[in-house]
Amino acid sequence: MPAVTVENPLTLPRAAAPAGARTRPVLAVTTAPSGFEGEGFPVRRAFAGIAYKYLDPFIMMDQMGEVEYAPGEPKGTPWHPHRGFETVTYLIDGTFVHRDSHGGGGVINDGDTQWMTAGSGLLHIEAPPESLVMSGGLFHGLQLWVNLPKSDKMMAPRYQDIGGGRVKLLTSADGGALLRLIAGDLDGHQGPGITHTPITMAHVTVNPGAEVTLPWRADFNGLAYALAGSGTAGAEGRPFHMGQAVVFGEGDALTIRADESQESRSPNFEVVLLGGLPIREPMMHYGPFVMNTHAELAQAFEDFQAGRLGTIPADAL
């Protein structure tokens, strides 16, 4: 799990909750069911079973892989539409190519992030490059869906390519954890992702036996998802492990601790921390569209079928 790293985290700026911060309790731990997406690549539905009131402004998140493809096996998605939200694709291992009908596109590799604001609507495709299809190899990443408020749902689409070198690297108070801040603010440090809905997203690597307590906006929700390894959440030490999500209650700090002993496939506890300002509007989600009403969903399907969400570029046909 290479992502972006440094040889000595002690050289990095520190992020730590202030003394007396209210550590958020753990409300629930859920286990992600496994399935398949697109042309058949394996995913875990990270937030399945969690009530939307605890997810808002997030809609869903898939852990893609971790899978070791043989030559000829790598898979992606066909061209498909989106409207009304943002997709955040964070790649940990492997390579993925994005292209959309609004002119956005690029290649992401280890530690890179693609941030696509679908807004009023577009068509896009995500696929492994031909070189990876030919050679096979490791593939592992996340795709997060972030809702847009009603006022922004029909905004013009936008694409951000966030290279791993732009991610803000931080460490915990004692240097026992490496933090990759992708978006939002953490203890006065700012991630590179430009968000319409205020959120914080960080990939945290916690050394065996280490603990990290981070400041967390009291008006944000709080979620954690384990990509690899095992540990505990909250001051009460609620266990969770790879493929499990944690829902935090109210407070202004999050605590994560890694178990002393980790699995052989991952030397550290790998966790994604997420928080956002709830939109608190009606949310209607069906297939590739996220709107506020059933009528708006029906209009999105009608617009897609009429070709009003864009057309596949001629050179991609």
XYZ file of C-alpha atoms in Angstrom:
317
model
C 0.000 0.000 0.000
C 2.442 2.689 -1.170
C 0.218 5.778 -1.692
C 2.359 8.794 -0.690
C 4.835 8.459 2.145
C 7.961 9.937 3.717
C 11.027 8.300 5.213
C 10.835 10.241 8.481
C 7.381 11.531 9.556
C 9.009 13.521 12.375
C 10.087 16.074 9.759
C 6.431 16.879 8.997
C 4.092 19.438 10.585
C 2.084 18.049 13.524
C -1.693 17.777 13.865
C -3.152 17.134 17.297
C -6.318 17.879 19.234
C -5.972 20.511 21.967
C -6.008 19.503 25.620
C -9.534 19.103 26.897
C -11.062 18.345 23.489
C -14.216 16.218 23.641
C -13.374 12.885 22.030
C -16.266 11.608 19.961
C -17.846 8.341 21.117
C -18.407 5.460 18.710
C -22.062 5.023 17.801
C -21.706 1.997 15.507
C -19.274 -0.278 13.670
C -20.526 -1.828 10.429
C -19.042 -4.389 8.042
C -18.968 -3.622 4.318
C -20.574 -6.254 2.066
C -18.672 -7.282 -1.050
C -19.911 -7.045 -4.620
C -18.924 -6.125 -8.159
C -19.121 -2.851 -10.074
C -18.657 -1.697 -13.659
C -17.338 -4.471 -15.886
C -16.830 -6.746 -12.881
C -14.151 -5.326 -10.579
C -14.603 -6.255 -6.897
C -15.780 -3.625 -4.405
C -16.736 -3.340 -0.754
C -19.716 -1.043 -0.047
C -18.081 0.828 2.814
C -21.155 2.593 4.185
C -23.832 -0.042 3.569
C -26.258 -0.211 6.485
C -25.431 3.249 7.873
C -28.403 5.626 8.130
C -28.128 8.640 5.834
C -28.438 11.080 8.752
C -24.967 9.910 9.848
C -23.514 10.009 6.300
C -24.825 13.385 5.067
C -23.219 14.964 2.979
C -21.689 11.662 1.816
C -23.817 9.257 -0.195
C -21.723 6.133 -0.573
C -18.131 4.902 -0.780
C -16.669 1.861 -2.519
C -13.349 0.265 -1.673
C -12.184 -0.946 -5.100
C -10.048 -4.056 -4.695
C -7.551 -4.786 -3.206
C -7.054 -7.238 -6.079
C -4.038 -8.706 -7.894
C -5.020 -8.987 -11.560
C -3.536 -11.534 -13.934
C -2.689 -10.333 -17.475
C -5.892 -9.562 -19.378
C -8.036 -9.345 -16.220
C -8.075 -5.614 -15.230
C -11.533 -4.090 -15.580
C -13.153 -0.666 -15.443
C -16.541 0.873 -16.180
C -18.319 1.569 -19.477
C -19.433 5.087 -20.383
C -22.175 6.159 -17.958
C -23.912 9.365 -16.791
C -23.917 11.308 -13.500
C -25.805 14.342 -12.211
C -26.172 16.166 -8.903
C -23.062 15.214 -6.917
C -19.263 14.811 -6.907
C -17.158 11.660 -7.273
C -13.788 11.442 -5.532
C -11.538 8.627 -6.795
C -8.462 8.010 -4.626
C -6.032 5.437 -5.994
C -3.679 3.672 -3.587
C -2.190 0.997 -5.870
C -2.326 0.723 -9.639
C -3.370 3.003 -12.498
C -6.745 4.280 -13.690
C -7.726 6.476 -16.642
C -10.664 8.894 -16.518
C -12.343 10.645 -19.439
C -15.601 12.576 -19.607
C -17.860 14.300 -22.128
C -17.089 17.723 -20.639
C -13.393 17.537 -21.611
C -12.050 16.400 -18.244
C -9.701 13.495 -17.940
C -6.366 12.166 -16.895
C -4.400 9.264 -15.491
C -4.095 8.616 -11.772
C -1.441 6.464 -10.134
C -0.428 5.566 -6.582
C -1.597 8.297 -4.197
C -3.382 10.424 -6.838
C -6.983 11.640 -6.624
C -9.510 12.542 -9.317
C -12.279 14.886 -8.212
C -15.163 15.118 -10.644
C -18.060 17.491 -10.038
C -20.878 16.081 -12.165
C -23.183 19.026 -11.445
C -25.771 19.421 -14.221
C -24.577 16.203 -15.810
C -22.007 14.481 -17.989
C -20.906 11.096 -19.288
C -17.658 9.538 -18.149
C -15.606 6.373 -18.220
C -13.018 4.897 -15.858
C -10.737 2.165 -17.116
C -7.289 0.655 -16.617
C -4.771 1.675 -19.290
C -3.919 -0.844 -21.981
C -0.490 -1.426 -20.432
C -2.064 -2.587 -17.150
C -4.557 -4.792 -18.987
C -1.651 -6.457 -20.772
C 0.575 -6.893 -17.718
C -1.896 -7.315 -14.877
C -0.962 -6.077 -11.427
C -2.224 -4.730 -8.124
C -5.279 -2.468 -8.036
C -6.662 -0.773 -4.925
C -8.549 2.466 -4.376
C -11.626 4.271 -3.126
C -14.483 6.072 -4.788
C -16.498 8.445 -2.627
C -19.743 10.169 -3.631
C -20.271 13.632 -2.102
C -23.686 15.255 -2.367
C -24.207 18.784 -3.671
C -26.767 21.144 -2.145
C -29.815 21.988 -4.242
C -28.287 25.369 -5.126
C -25.272 23.666 -6.777
C -26.792 20.551 -8.331
C -27.094 22.108 -11.786
C -23.722 23.870 -11.791
C -21.330 23.352 -14.699
C -19.252 20.143 -14.436
C -15.661 20.450 -13.204
C -12.663 18.125 -13.027
C -9.715 18.284 -10.611
C -6.577 16.174 -10.975
C -4.896 16.059 -7.546
C -1.471 14.469 -7.885
C -0.106 12.646 -4.864
C 2.664 15.214 -4.585
C 0.069 17.912 -3.808
C -1.462 16.063 -0.848
C -0.687 17.770 2.472
C 1.459 15.462 4.599
C 1.228 15.709 8.383
C 2.062 13.591 11.393
C 0.517 13.016 14.802
C 1.772 14.574 18.029
C 4.341 11.809 18.646
C 5.089 10.947 15.012
C 3.340 7.586 15.258
C 0.937 8.270 12.385
C 1.298 9.653 8.857
C -1.635 11.766 7.666
C -2.372 12.446 4.004
C -4.825 15.343 3.902
C -6.658 15.212 0.566
C -9.342 17.819 1.229
C -10.482 20.138 3.971
C -8.834 21.614 7.043
C -7.073 19.702 9.817
C -5.583 21.639 12.722
C -5.019 24.655 10.480
C -3.548 22.684 7.572
C -5.377 22.683 4.237
C -5.722 19.843 1.736
C -5.601 20.548 -2.025
C -9.112 19.386 -2.959
C -11.554 22.197 -3.805
C -14.965 21.249 -2.410
C -18.416 22.768 -2.853
C -19.694 20.984 0.226
C -17.330 21.545 3.196
C -15.639 18.219 4.003
C -12.421 16.751 5.393
C -10.848 13.635 3.866
C -7.607 12.085 5.107
C -5.800 8.767 4.661
C -4.063 7.912 7.947
C -1.350 5.287 8.438
C -0.997 4.400 12.121
C 2.066 2.460 13.308
C 1.435 -0.666 15.431
C 0.533 0.347 18.976
C 0.343 4.069 18.128
C -2.619 6.338 18.813
C -3.697 9.532 17.085
C -6.239 12.080 18.340
C -7.153 14.766 15.835
C -9.270 17.907 16.112
C -12.576 17.568 14.282
C -15.091 20.292 13.506
C -17.993 19.953 15.915
C -20.512 20.751 13.145
C -19.124 17.958 10.886
C -20.156 14.335 11.019
C -17.362 11.824 11.667
C -16.637 8.535 9.881
C -13.696 6.152 9.669
C -13.111 3.220 7.309
C -10.347 0.647 7.666
C -8.513 -0.133 4.437
C -6.083 -2.585 6.052
C -5.093 -3.834 9.472
C -6.891 -3.557 12.789
C -7.241 -1.232 15.740
C -9.751 0.664 17.839
C -11.795 3.857 17.631
C -12.810 6.352 20.298
C -11.592 6.746 23.849
C -13.595 3.613 24.708
C -11.424 1.527 22.355
C -14.126 0.057 20.080
C -12.435 -2.603 17.859
C -12.646 -2.388 14.071
C -10.635 -3.867 11.213
C -10.221 -3.960 7.438
C -13.568 -3.623 5.665
C -15.350 -2.037 8.620
C -16.684 1.507 9.055
C -17.025 3.516 12.264
C -19.749 6.092 12.921
C -18.751 8.683 15.517
C -21.081 10.711 17.728
C -20.761 14.341 18.759
C -17.538 15.969 19.922
C -14.564 17.903 18.596
C -11.848 15.213 18.344
C -11.436 11.752 16.783
C -9.236 9.019 18.271
C -7.835 6.031 16.355
C -5.403 3.468 17.771
C -3.586 0.638 15.964
C -3.308 -2.816 17.492
C 0.170 -3.843 18.622
C 0.150 -6.734 16.155
C -0.930 -6.267 12.537
C -1.597 -8.721 9.713
C 1.298 -9.791 7.513
C -0.138 -8.182 4.353
C -0.061 -4.708 5.918
C 2.471 -3.625 8.553
C 0.284 -0.685 9.694
C -3.332 0.228 10.377
C -4.649 2.083 7.291
C -7.729 4.235 7.871
C -9.648 6.838 5.872
C -11.193 9.594 8.003
C -14.149 11.536 6.615
C -16.260 14.393 7.878
C -18.549 16.927 6.314
C -21.111 19.618 6.987
C -24.554 18.008 6.667
C -26.645 19.515 3.882
C -29.924 18.558 5.570
C -31.980 18.580 2.387
C -34.112 15.778 0.921
C -31.858 13.329 -0.951
C -33.123 11.051 -3.720
C -30.561 8.611 -5.116
C -31.225 6.252 -7.992
C -28.492 4.707 -10.099
C -26.063 7.391 -11.309
C -28.182 10.386 -10.251
C -28.543 12.138 -6.884
C -31.250 14.806 -6.703
C -33.727 16.285 -4.220
C -37.022 14.931 -5.597
C -38.365 12.001 -7.599
C -39.399 14.446 -10.319
C -35.789 15.649 -10.631
C -34.590 12.039 -10.897
C -37.107 11.397 -13.665
C -35.925 14.554 -15.445
C -32.299 13.390 -15.163
C -33.152 10.081 -16.852
C -35.132 11.902 -19.544
C -32.244 14.305 -20.172
C -29.776 11.402 -20.374
C -31.915 9.474 -22.841
C -32.336 12.623 -24.943
C -28.566 13.150 -25.079
C -28.636 16.348 -23.038
C -25.976 15.109 -20.566
C -23.312 15.058 -23.267
C -22.091 12.712 -25.966
C -19.238 10.250 -26.075
C -16.282 11.846 -27.921
C -16.022 10.581 -31.495
C -12.461 9.302 -31.021
C -13.651 7.132 -28.105
C -16.261 5.261 -30.106
